[in-house]
């Protein structure tokens, strides 16, 4: 029901009911009062406007007579469906001031063509049907039953959640830490923004995977020197790192499942990175991306679990294990950096909602998270097998990588397959993660959100197009 307020002039020569009629007509014709929308009763409107009910009754009766309003027995008074509106939306029609002319410095949004695609190969979408509604609802009920305060929570996040995450990391990733070592964030992208802001004044030289995570490139560009480090089948090529760095330095990497190529960082290179960081007093920003799901291989140890010198800033989130809509991440950072990060979070009110944190703590504490991950792993193993089967017979020069872990893979070619991509996109494929850099050409295939039969059909069509265009590829 619409809540109405009109500025009626009691000193005007125009009667109040005429003023009210004019205001109501204006709001209906402009669309502010929508067709079929319910109006307050004449008694309620009179009270809200501090006028006599006779005024509102007279106005309503006149508007009913003119066809602007209709009454429904026992339901009330409604705006007629037959009103001709102006169709003007002042918010939508005004694009912004003339001086505001963005030149592409903001992160691009996903293409609207996604909604029209039969086969959406976006990355980062876990299976919606796996979302643990029952256990998540129970976790929320437990959170609501706890003692609650409107006072702001700890800058580092709810201590119960930090304690549960610390225990979870010890069990699953062999990371030894305590609640006081952990900071709660709104996810991996937000963690990168916080780290970029915390270190910006030192203008660090930031080494970053190429190809790599676009959001990381976005946040660290312009805040110091950005240096691309290429990728091969063993992950980040550590020999490309300078032996000695003469300025503050950081290295961002995704060792568990490199984004977007999908390779795992080899043990030797993990040791190389730790040694390099220690010798250069550099920070390693370890995004433990896609670490929850691995197939026919043992998970490799995190850099953080092998970090004896304390140079690793470790972070992750629940976006793949539960849902990207949870918006809860976490990080472990050296004390000096952690203090600055907490100050930024407090100043910007950037912490996730307290109740969400309390619910997540309950969800981990009763074992629901690990049960859900185990269930998800079984589901994704089936999809992973379909990927392996369908992409097992590819032409020479076309290779698939990233199937050892995670829920996306990468299809690479000797050169950028522009003709193939155009054919696929014309045939209702959505391929938003296309890469042509660092010696790699191709596109990523996010498959976690597919049904089994849909994935099989999509890959059949994909491979048919590849063979059809071979050897042009």
Coordinates of C-alpha atoms in Angstrom, one line a residue:
X1 CA 0.0 0.0 0.0
X2 CA 1.3 3.4 -0.9
X3 CA 2.2 5.9 1.9
X4 CA 1.2 9.3 0.6
X5 CA 2.3 12.8 1.6
X6 CA 1.3 16.0 -0.2
X7 CA 2.0 19.6 0.7
X8 CA -1.4 21.1 0.8
X9 CA -1.6 24.9 1.0
X10 CA -4.3 25.9 3.5
X11 CA -4.0 29.6 2.6
X12 CA -4.7 29.0 -1.1
X13 CA -7.9 30.0 -2.8
X14 CA -8.0 26.5 -4.3
X15 CA -10.1 24.2 -2.1
X16 CA -8.2 21.5 -0.3
X17 CA -10.1 18.7 -2.1
X18 CA -9.1 20.2 -5.5
X19 CA -5.5 20.4 -4.4
X20 CA -5.6 16.8 -3.3
X21 CA -7.2 15.7 -6.6
X22 CA -4.5 17.5 -8.6
X23 CA -1.7 15.9 -6.5
X24 CA -3.2 12.4 -6.8
X25 CA -3.7 12.8 -10.6
X26 CA -0.1 13.9 -11.0
X27 CA 1.3 11.0 -9.1
X28 CA -0.9 8.5 -11.0
X29 CA -0.1 9.9 -14.5
X30 CA 3.6 10.0 -13.7
X31 CA 3.6 6.4 -12.5
X32 CA 4.6 7.2 -8.9
X33 CA 1.3 5.6 -8.0
X34 CA 1.3 2.4 -10.0
X35 CA -1.6 0.9 -11.8
X36 CA -3.5 -1.5 -9.6
X37 CA -1.7 -0.1 -6.5
X38 CA -3.8 0.2 -3.3
X39 CA -4.3 3.6 -1.7
X40 CA -4.7 4.3 2.0
X41 CA -8.3 4.5 3.2
X42 CA -9.9 8.0 3.3
X43 CA -9.7 7.9 7.1
X44 CA -5.9 7.0 7.1
X45 CA -5.1 9.6 4.4
X46 CA -7.0 12.3 6.3
X47 CA -5.0 11.5 9.5
X48 CA -1.7 11.4 7.7
X49 CA -2.3 14.8 6.0
X50 CA -4.0 16.3 9.1
X51 CA -7.1 17.3 7.2
X52 CA -10.8 16.5 7.4
X53 CA -12.0 13.1 6.2
X54 CA -14.6 15.0 4.2
X55 CA -11.8 16.3 2.0
X56 CA -10.3 12.9 1.3
X57 CA -13.8 11.4 0.7
X58 CA -14.7 14.1 -1.8
X59 CA -11.4 13.7 -3.6
X60 CA -11.7 9.9 -3.9
X61 CA -15.3 10.1 -5.1
X62 CA -14.3 12.6 -7.8
X63 CA -11.4 10.5 -9.0
X64 CA -13.6 7.4 -9.0
X65 CA -16.1 9.2 -11.2
X66 CA -13.4 10.3 -13.6
X67 CA -12.0 6.7 -13.8
X68 CA -8.7 7.3 -12.0
X69 CA -9.6 5.1 -9.0
X70 CA -11.7 2.0 -8.6
X71 CA -13.2 0.4 -5.4
X72 CA -13.3 -3.3 -4.6
X73 CA -15.8 -4.4 -2.1
X74 CA -14.1 -5.3 1.2
X75 CA -10.6 -4.6 -0.3
X76 CA -10.3 -0.9 -0.6
X77 CA -9.5 1.8 -3.2
X78 CA -7.1 1.1 -6.0
X79 CA -5.5 3.0 -8.9
X80 CA -7.2 2.1 -12.2
X81 CA -5.4 -0.1 -14.7
X82 CA -6.6 2.1 -17.5
X83 CA -4.7 5.3 -16.6
X84 CA -2.4 6.6 -19.4
X85 CA 1.0 7.4 -17.8
X86 CA 3.7 9.6 -19.1
X87 CA 6.2 6.8 -19.1
X88 CA 8.9 9.1 -17.8
X89 CA 11.2 7.7 -15.1
X90 CA 13.3 10.7 -13.8
X91 CA 15.8 8.3 -12.2
X92 CA 16.2 6.1 -15.3
X93 CA 16.1 8.9 -17.9
X94 CA 18.7 11.0 -16.2
X95 CA 22.1 9.4 -17.0
X96 CA 24.2 11.6 -14.7
X97 CA 25.9 15.0 -14.9
X98 CA 27.7 16.0 -18.1
X99 CA 31.0 16.2 -16.3
X100 CA 30.8 12.5 -15.3
X101 CA 32.1 10.6 -18.3
X102 CA 33.7 7.3 -17.2
X103 CA 36.5 6.0 -19.4
X104 CA 36.5 2.4 -18.5
X105 CA 38.3 2.6 -15.2
X106 CA 35.6 0.7 -13.4
X107 CA 35.4 -3.1 -13.5
X108 CA 33.2 -4.3 -16.4
X109 CA 29.9 -6.0 -15.6
X110 CA 29.0 -9.3 -17.2
X111 CA 27.5 -9.2 -20.6
X112 CA 23.7 -9.1 -20.8
X113 CA 23.9 -11.9 -23.5
X114 CA 24.4 -14.3 -20.6
X115 CA 20.6 -14.4 -20.0
X116 CA 20.0 -15.5 -23.6
X117 CA 22.6 -18.3 -23.6
X118 CA 21.7 -22.0 -23.5
X119 CA 25.2 -23.0 -22.2
X120 CA 26.6 -20.5 -19.7
X121 CA 30.3 -21.4 -19.0
X122 CA 30.8 -18.6 -16.4
X123 CA 33.4 -19.3 -13.7
X124 CA 32.6 -19.2 -10.0
X125 CA 29.0 -20.6 -10.0
X126 CA 28.6 -23.6 -7.7
X127 CA 25.5 -25.8 -8.2
X128 CA 22.5 -23.9 -6.8
X129 CA 20.6 -27.2 -6.2
X130 CA 23.2 -28.2 -3.7
X131 CA 22.7 -25.2 -1.4
X132 CA 22.1 -26.7 2.1
X133 CA 18.8 -24.9 2.8
X134 CA 17.8 -27.0 5.8
X135 CA 21.1 -26.8 7.6
X136 CA 21.6 -23.1 6.7
X137 CA 18.1 -22.3 8.0
X138 CA 18.9 -24.1 11.2
X139 CA 22.2 -22.1 11.6
X140 CA 20.2 -18.9 11.2
X141 CA 17.8 -20.0 13.9
X142 CA 20.6 -20.7 16.2
X143 CA 22.2 -17.3 15.5
X144 CA 18.9 -15.5 16.2
X145 CA 18.5 -17.4 19.5
X146 CA 21.9 -16.1 20.7
X147 CA 22.3 -13.0 22.7
X148 CA 22.4 -10.1 20.2
X149 CA 23.6 -6.6 20.5
X150 CA 23.3 -3.6 18.1
X151 CA 26.8 -2.5 19.2
X152 CA 29.3 -3.0 16.4
X153 CA 31.1 -6.3 16.4
X154 CA 34.9 -6.7 16.8
X155 CA 36.8 -5.1 13.9
X156 CA 38.3 -8.5 13.1
X157 CA 34.9 -10.2 13.0
X158 CA 32.8 -12.3 15.3
X159 CA 35.2 -14.2 17.6
X160 CA 33.1 -17.4 17.5
X161 CA 33.3 -17.5 13.7
X162 CA 37.1 -16.8 13.8
X163 CA 37.6 -19.6 16.2
X164 CA 35.5 -22.0 14.0
X165 CA 37.5 -21.0 10.9
X166 CA 40.8 -21.5 12.7
X167 CA 39.8 -25.0 13.7
X168 CA 38.4 -25.7 10.2
X169 CA 41.7 -24.6 8.6
X170 CA 43.7 -26.7 10.9
X171 CA 41.6 -29.8 10.1
X172 CA 41.4 -29.3 6.3
X173 CA 44.4 -27.2 5.3
X174 CA 46.9 -28.0 8.0
X175 CA 47.2 -24.3 8.9
X176 CA 48.0 -23.8 12.5
X177 CA 46.4 -20.5 13.7
X178 CA 44.1 -19.1 16.4
X179 CA 41.0 -16.9 16.3
X180 CA 43.1 -13.8 17.0
X181 CA 45.1 -14.4 13.8
X182 CA 42.0 -14.3 11.6
X183 CA 40.1 -11.3 10.1
X184 CA 36.7 -11.7 8.6
X185 CA 36.0 -10.0 5.2
X186 CA 33.3 -9.9 2.6
X187 CA 35.1 -12.3 0.2
X188 CA 38.3 -12.7 -1.8
X189 CA 37.7 -9.6 -4.0
X190 CA 37.2 -7.4 -0.9
X191 CA 40.3 -8.9 0.7
X192 CA 42.3 -7.9 -2.4
X193 CA 40.9 -4.3 -2.2
X194 CA 41.8 -4.1 1.5
X195 CA 45.3 -5.4 0.9
X196 CA 45.8 -3.0 -2.0
X197 CA 44.6 -0.1 0.1
X198 CA 46.7 -1.1 3.1
X199 CA 49.9 -1.3 1.2
X200 CA 49.3 1.5 -1.4
X201 CA 51.4 4.2 0.5
X202 CA 54.5 2.0 0.2
X203 CA 54.2 1.8 -3.6
X204 CA 55.1 -1.9 -3.7
X205 CA 56.3 -3.8 -6.7
X206 CA 53.5 -6.4 -7.1
X207 CA 54.2 -9.5 -9.0
X208 CA 51.0 -11.1 -10.4
X209 CA 50.1 -14.2 -12.5
X210 CA 49.7 -13.7 -16.3
X211 CA 47.1 -14.6 -17.2
X212 CA 45.5 -14.1 -13.8
X213 CA 42.6 -12.8 -11.7
X214 CA 41.3 -9.6 -13.3
X215 CA 40.1 -8.2 -10.0
X216 CA 43.7 -8.5 -8.6
X217 CA 45.0 -6.7 -11.7
X218 CA 42.3 -4.0 -11.2
X219 CA 43.1 -3.3 -7.5
X220 CA 46.9 -3.3 -7.8
X221 CA 47.1 -1.3 -11.0
X222 CA 48.3 2.2 -10.3
X223 CA 49.3 1.5 -6.7
X224 CA 53.0 0.7 -7.3
X225 CA 54.6 -1.2 -10.1
X226 CA 52.7 -4.2 -11.5
X227 CA 54.9 -7.0 -12.9
X228 CA 53.3 -9.9 -14.9
X229 CA 54.7 -13.4 -14.2
X230 CA 53.9 -16.1 -16.8
X231 CA 52.3 -19.5 -16.2
X232 CA 53.1 -22.9 -17.5
X233 CA 51.9 -26.4 -16.6
X234 CA 53.5 -26.2 -13.1
X235 CA 51.9 -22.9 -12.3
X236 CA 53.7 -19.6 -11.8
X237 CA 57.2 -19.6 -13.4
X238 CA 59.3 -18.7 -10.4
X239 CA 62.5 -18.2 -12.4
X240 CA 60.9 -15.1 -13.8
X241 CA 61.0 -13.5 -10.4
X242 CA 64.0 -11.2 -9.9
X243 CA 66.5 -12.7 -7.4
X244 CA 66.8 -9.4 -5.6
X245 CA 64.0 -6.7 -5.3
X246 CA 65.2 -3.3 -4.1
X247 CA 61.8 -2.0 -3.1
X248 CA 58.7 -3.3 -1.1
X249 CA 57.4 -6.3 -2.9
X250 CA 54.4 -8.5 -3.0
X251 CA 53.4 -11.6 -5.0
X252 CA 49.8 -12.6 -5.7
X253 CA 49.2 -16.2 -6.7
X254 CA 46.5 -18.9 -6.8
X255 CA 48.5 -22.0 -6.1
X256 CA 45.7 -24.5 -5.5
X257 CA 43.9 -24.0 -8.9
X258 CA 45.5 -21.2 -11.0
X259 CA 43.0 -18.7 -12.2
X260 CA 42.1 -19.1 -15.1
X261 CA 44.3 -21.9 -16.5
X262 CA 43.6 -24.3 -13.7
X263 CA 47.2 -25.6 -13.0
X264 CA 48.4 -26.5 -9.6
X265 CA 51.6 -24.9 -8.4
X266 CA 54.3 -27.6 -8.1
X267 CA 55.9 -28.3 -4.7
X268 CA 59.3 -27.2 -5.9
X269 CA 57.9 -23.8 -7.0
X270 CA 56.0 -23.4 -3.7
X271 CA 59.4 -23.8 -2.0
X272 CA 61.0 -21.4 -4.4
X273 CA 58.3 -18.8 -3.7
X274 CA 58.7 -19.1 0.1
X275 CA 62.5 -18.8 -0.2
X276 CA 62.2 -15.8 -2.5
X277 CA 59.8 -14.0 -0.1
X278 CA 62.0 -14.7 2.9
X279 CA 65.1 -13.4 1.1
X280 CA 63.4 -10.2 -0.1
X281 CA 61.1 -9.6 2.9
X282 CA 58.2 -9.8 0.4
X283 CA 54.6 -10.6 1.1
X284 CA 53.0 -13.6 -0.6
X285 CA 49.3 -13.1 -1.1
X286 CA 48.0 -16.6 -1.3
X287 CA 44.4 -16.9 -2.6
X288 CA 43.4 -20.5 -1.8
X289 CA 41.0 -20.5 -4.7
X290 CA 39.1 -23.7 -5.5
X291 CA 41.0 -25.7 -2.9
X292 CA 37.9 -27.6 -1.7
X293 CA 37.5 -29.8 -4.7
X294 CA 40.1 -32.2 -6.1
X295 CA 39.8 -35.3 -8.3
X296 CA 42.0 -38.4 -8.4
X297 CA 44.9 -36.4 -6.9
X298 CA 46.0 -35.5 -3.4
X299 CA 45.7 -31.8 -2.4
X300 CA 49.0 -30.1 -2.2
X301 CA 49.9 -28.2 1.0
X302 CA 49.1 -24.5 1.2
X303 CA 52.0 -22.0 1.2
X304 CA 50.7 -20.8 4.5
X305 CA 51.1 -24.2 6.1
X306 CA 54.8 -24.3 5.0
X307 CA 55.4 -20.7 5.9
X308 CA 58.1 -20.6 8.6
X309 CA 59.1 -17.0 8.1
X310 CA 55.6 -15.5 8.3
X311 CA 55.5 -13.8 4.9
X312 CA 52.3 -15.4 3.6
X313 CA 49.0 -13.5 3.7
X314 CA 46.5 -16.4 3.3
X315 CA 42.9 -15.8 2.3
X316 CA 39.9 -17.6 1.1
X317 CA 36.1 -17.5 1.2
X318 CA 32.9 -19.7 1.1
X319 CA 31.9 -18.6 -2.4
X320 CA 32.6 -22.0 -4.0
X321 CA 32.0 -24.3 -1.0
X322 CA 28.6 -22.8 -0.3
X323 CA 27.5 -19.9 -2.4
X324 CA 29.0 -16.6 -3.8
X325 CA 26.0 -14.9 -2.2
X326 CA 27.2 -15.7 1.3
X327 CA 29.8 -12.9 1.1
X328 CA 32.0 -14.1 3.9
X329 CA 35.8 -14.4 3.5
X330 CA 38.7 -14.7 5.8
X331 CA 42.4 -13.9 5.9
X332 CA 45.5 -14.5 8.0
X333 CA 48.1 -11.7 7.9
X334 CA 51.2 -10.6 9.8
X335 CA 50.4 -8.5 12.9
X336 CA 51.4 -5.0 11.5
X337 CA 49.3 -5.6 8.3
X338 CA 46.4 -7.1 10.2
X339 CA 46.2 -4.0 12.4
X340 CA 45.9 -1.7 9.4
X341 CA 43.4 -4.0 7.7
X342 CA 41.2 -3.9 10.8
X343 CA 41.4 -0.1 11.0
X344 CA 40.3 0.1 7.3
X345 CA 37.4 -2.3 7.9
X346 CA 36.3 -0.3 11.0
X347 CA 36.5 3.1 9.2
X348 CA 34.6 1.9 6.1
X349 CA 32.1 -0.3 8.0
X350 CA 33.2 -3.0 5.6
X351 CA 32.6 -6.0 7.8
X352 CA 29.9 -8.6 6.8
X353 CA 26.6 -8.5 8.8
X354 CA 27.0 -9.7 12.3
X355 CA 24.0 -12.1 12.1
X356 CA 25.5 -13.6 8.9
X357 CA 28.8 -14.2 10.7
X358 CA 27.0 -15.8 13.7
X359 CA 25.0 -18.1 11.4
X360 CA 28.2 -19.2 9.6
X361 CA 29.8 -19.9 12.9
X362 CA 26.9 -22.3 13.8
X363 CA 27.0 -23.8 10.3
X364 CA 30.7 -24.7 10.8
X365 CA 30.4 -25.8 14.4
X366 CA 27.8 -28.5 13.9
X367 CA 29.7 -30.0 11.0
X368 CA 27.3 -28.8 8.3
X369 CA 30.1 -27.1 6.3
X370 CA 32.3 -30.2 6.0
X371 CA 29.3 -32.4 5.2
X372 CA 28.2 -30.0 2.5
X373 CA 31.7 -29.9 1.0
X374 CA 31.8 -33.7 0.9
X375 CA 28.4 -33.9 -0.8
X376 CA 29.5 -31.2 -3.3
X377 CA 32.7 -33.0 -4.0
X378 CA 30.8 -36.2 -4.9
X379 CA 28.6 -34.2 -7.3
X380 CA 31.4 -32.3 -8.9
X381 CA 33.3 -35.5 -9.4
X382 CA 30.5 -36.7 -11.7
X383 CA 30.7 -33.5 -13.7
X384 CA 34.5 -33.7 -13.8
X385 CA 34.3 -37.2 -15.3
X386 CA 31.9 -35.9 -18.0
X387 CA 34.4 -33.1 -18.8
X388 CA 37.3 -35.7 -19.0
X389 CA 35.2 -38.1 -21.2
X390 CA 33.9 -35.5 -23.6
X391 CA 37.1 -33.6 -24.0
X392 CA 39.4 -36.6 -24.2
X393 CA 39.6 -36.6 -28.0
X394 CA 40.6 -33.2 -29.2
X395 CA 42.6 -32.2 -32.3
X396 CA 46.3 -31.6 -32.1
X397 CA 47.0 -28.2 -30.7
X398 CA 43.8 -28.1 -28.6
X399 CA 44.4 -28.9 -24.9
X400 CA 42.3 -29.0 -21.8
X401 CA 43.9 -28.0 -18.4
X402 CA 42.6 -27.6 -14.9
X403 CA 40.7 -30.8 -14.4
X404 CA 42.7 -32.0 -11.4
X405 CA 40.8 -29.7 -9.1
X406 CA 38.2 -26.9 -8.9
X407 CA 35.0 -26.4 -10.9
X408 CA 36.4 -24.9 -14.1
X409 CA 38.9 -25.9 -16.8
X410 CA 40.6 -24.1 -19.6
X411 CA 40.6 -24.9 -23.3
X412 CA 43.8 -23.7 -25.0
X413 CA 44.7 -23.3 -28.7
X414 CA 47.8 -22.4 -30.6
X415 CA 46.2 -19.1 -31.5
X416 CA 43.1 -17.3 -30.4
X417 CA 40.2 -19.2 -31.9
X418 CA 38.2 -16.2 -32.9
X419 CA 36.1 -18.0 -35.6
X420 CA 35.2 -20.8 -33.2
X421 CA 34.2 -18.4 -30.4
X422 CA 32.0 -16.4 -32.8
X423 CA 30.3 -19.7 -33.9
X424 CA 29.7 -20.8 -30.4
X425 CA 28.4 -17.5 -29.2
X426 CA 26.1 -17.4 -32.2
X427 CA 24.9 -20.8 -31.1
X428 CA 23.9 -19.7 -27.6
X429 CA 27.2 -20.3 -25.8
X430 CA 28.3 -17.8 -23.2
X431 CA 32.1 -17.7 -22.8
X432 CA 32.9 -14.6 -20.7
X433 CA 36.5 -15.7 -19.7
X434 CA 38.4 -15.4 -23.0
X435 CA 42.2 -15.1 -22.7
X436 CA 45.0 -14.2 -25.1
X437 CA 48.0 -13.2 -23.0
X438 CA 51.2 -14.7 -21.6
X439 CA 51.4 -17.2 -24.5
X440 CA 48.0 -18.6 -23.7
X441 CA 45.0 -18.4 -26.1
X442 CA 41.5 -19.8 -25.4
X443 CA 38.7 -19.7 -22.9
X444 CA 37.7 -21.0 -19.5
X445 CA 34.8 -23.5 -19.0
X446 CA 33.0 -23.1 -15.7
X447 CA 31.0 -26.3 -15.2
X448 CA 30.0 -26.6 -11.6
X449 CA 26.5 -25.2 -12.1
X450 CA 25.5 -27.5 -15.0
X451 CA 23.2 -30.5 -14.8
X452 CA 24.9 -33.7 -16.0
X453 CA 22.8 -34.0 -19.2
X454 CA 23.2 -30.3 -20.0
X455 CA 26.9 -30.5 -19.6
X456 CA 27.2 -33.5 -21.9
X457 CA 25.1 -31.8 -24.5
X458 CA 27.1 -28.5 -24.3
X459 CA 30.4 -30.4 -24.6
X460 CA 29.1 -32.5 -27.6
X461 CA 28.2 -29.3 -29.4
X462 CA 31.6 -27.7 -28.4
X463 CA 33.7 -30.6 -29.7
X464 CA 31.7 -30.9 -32.9
X465 CA 32.4 -27.2 -33.7
X466 CA 36.1 -27.7 -32.9
X467 CA 36.4 -30.6 -35.2
X468 CA 34.4 -28.8 -37.9
X469 CA 36.7 -25.9 -37.9
X470 CA 39.9 -27.9 -37.6
X471 CA 42.6 -27.4 -38.9
X472 CA 41.9 -23.7 -39.1
X473 CA 42.3 -23.5 -35.3

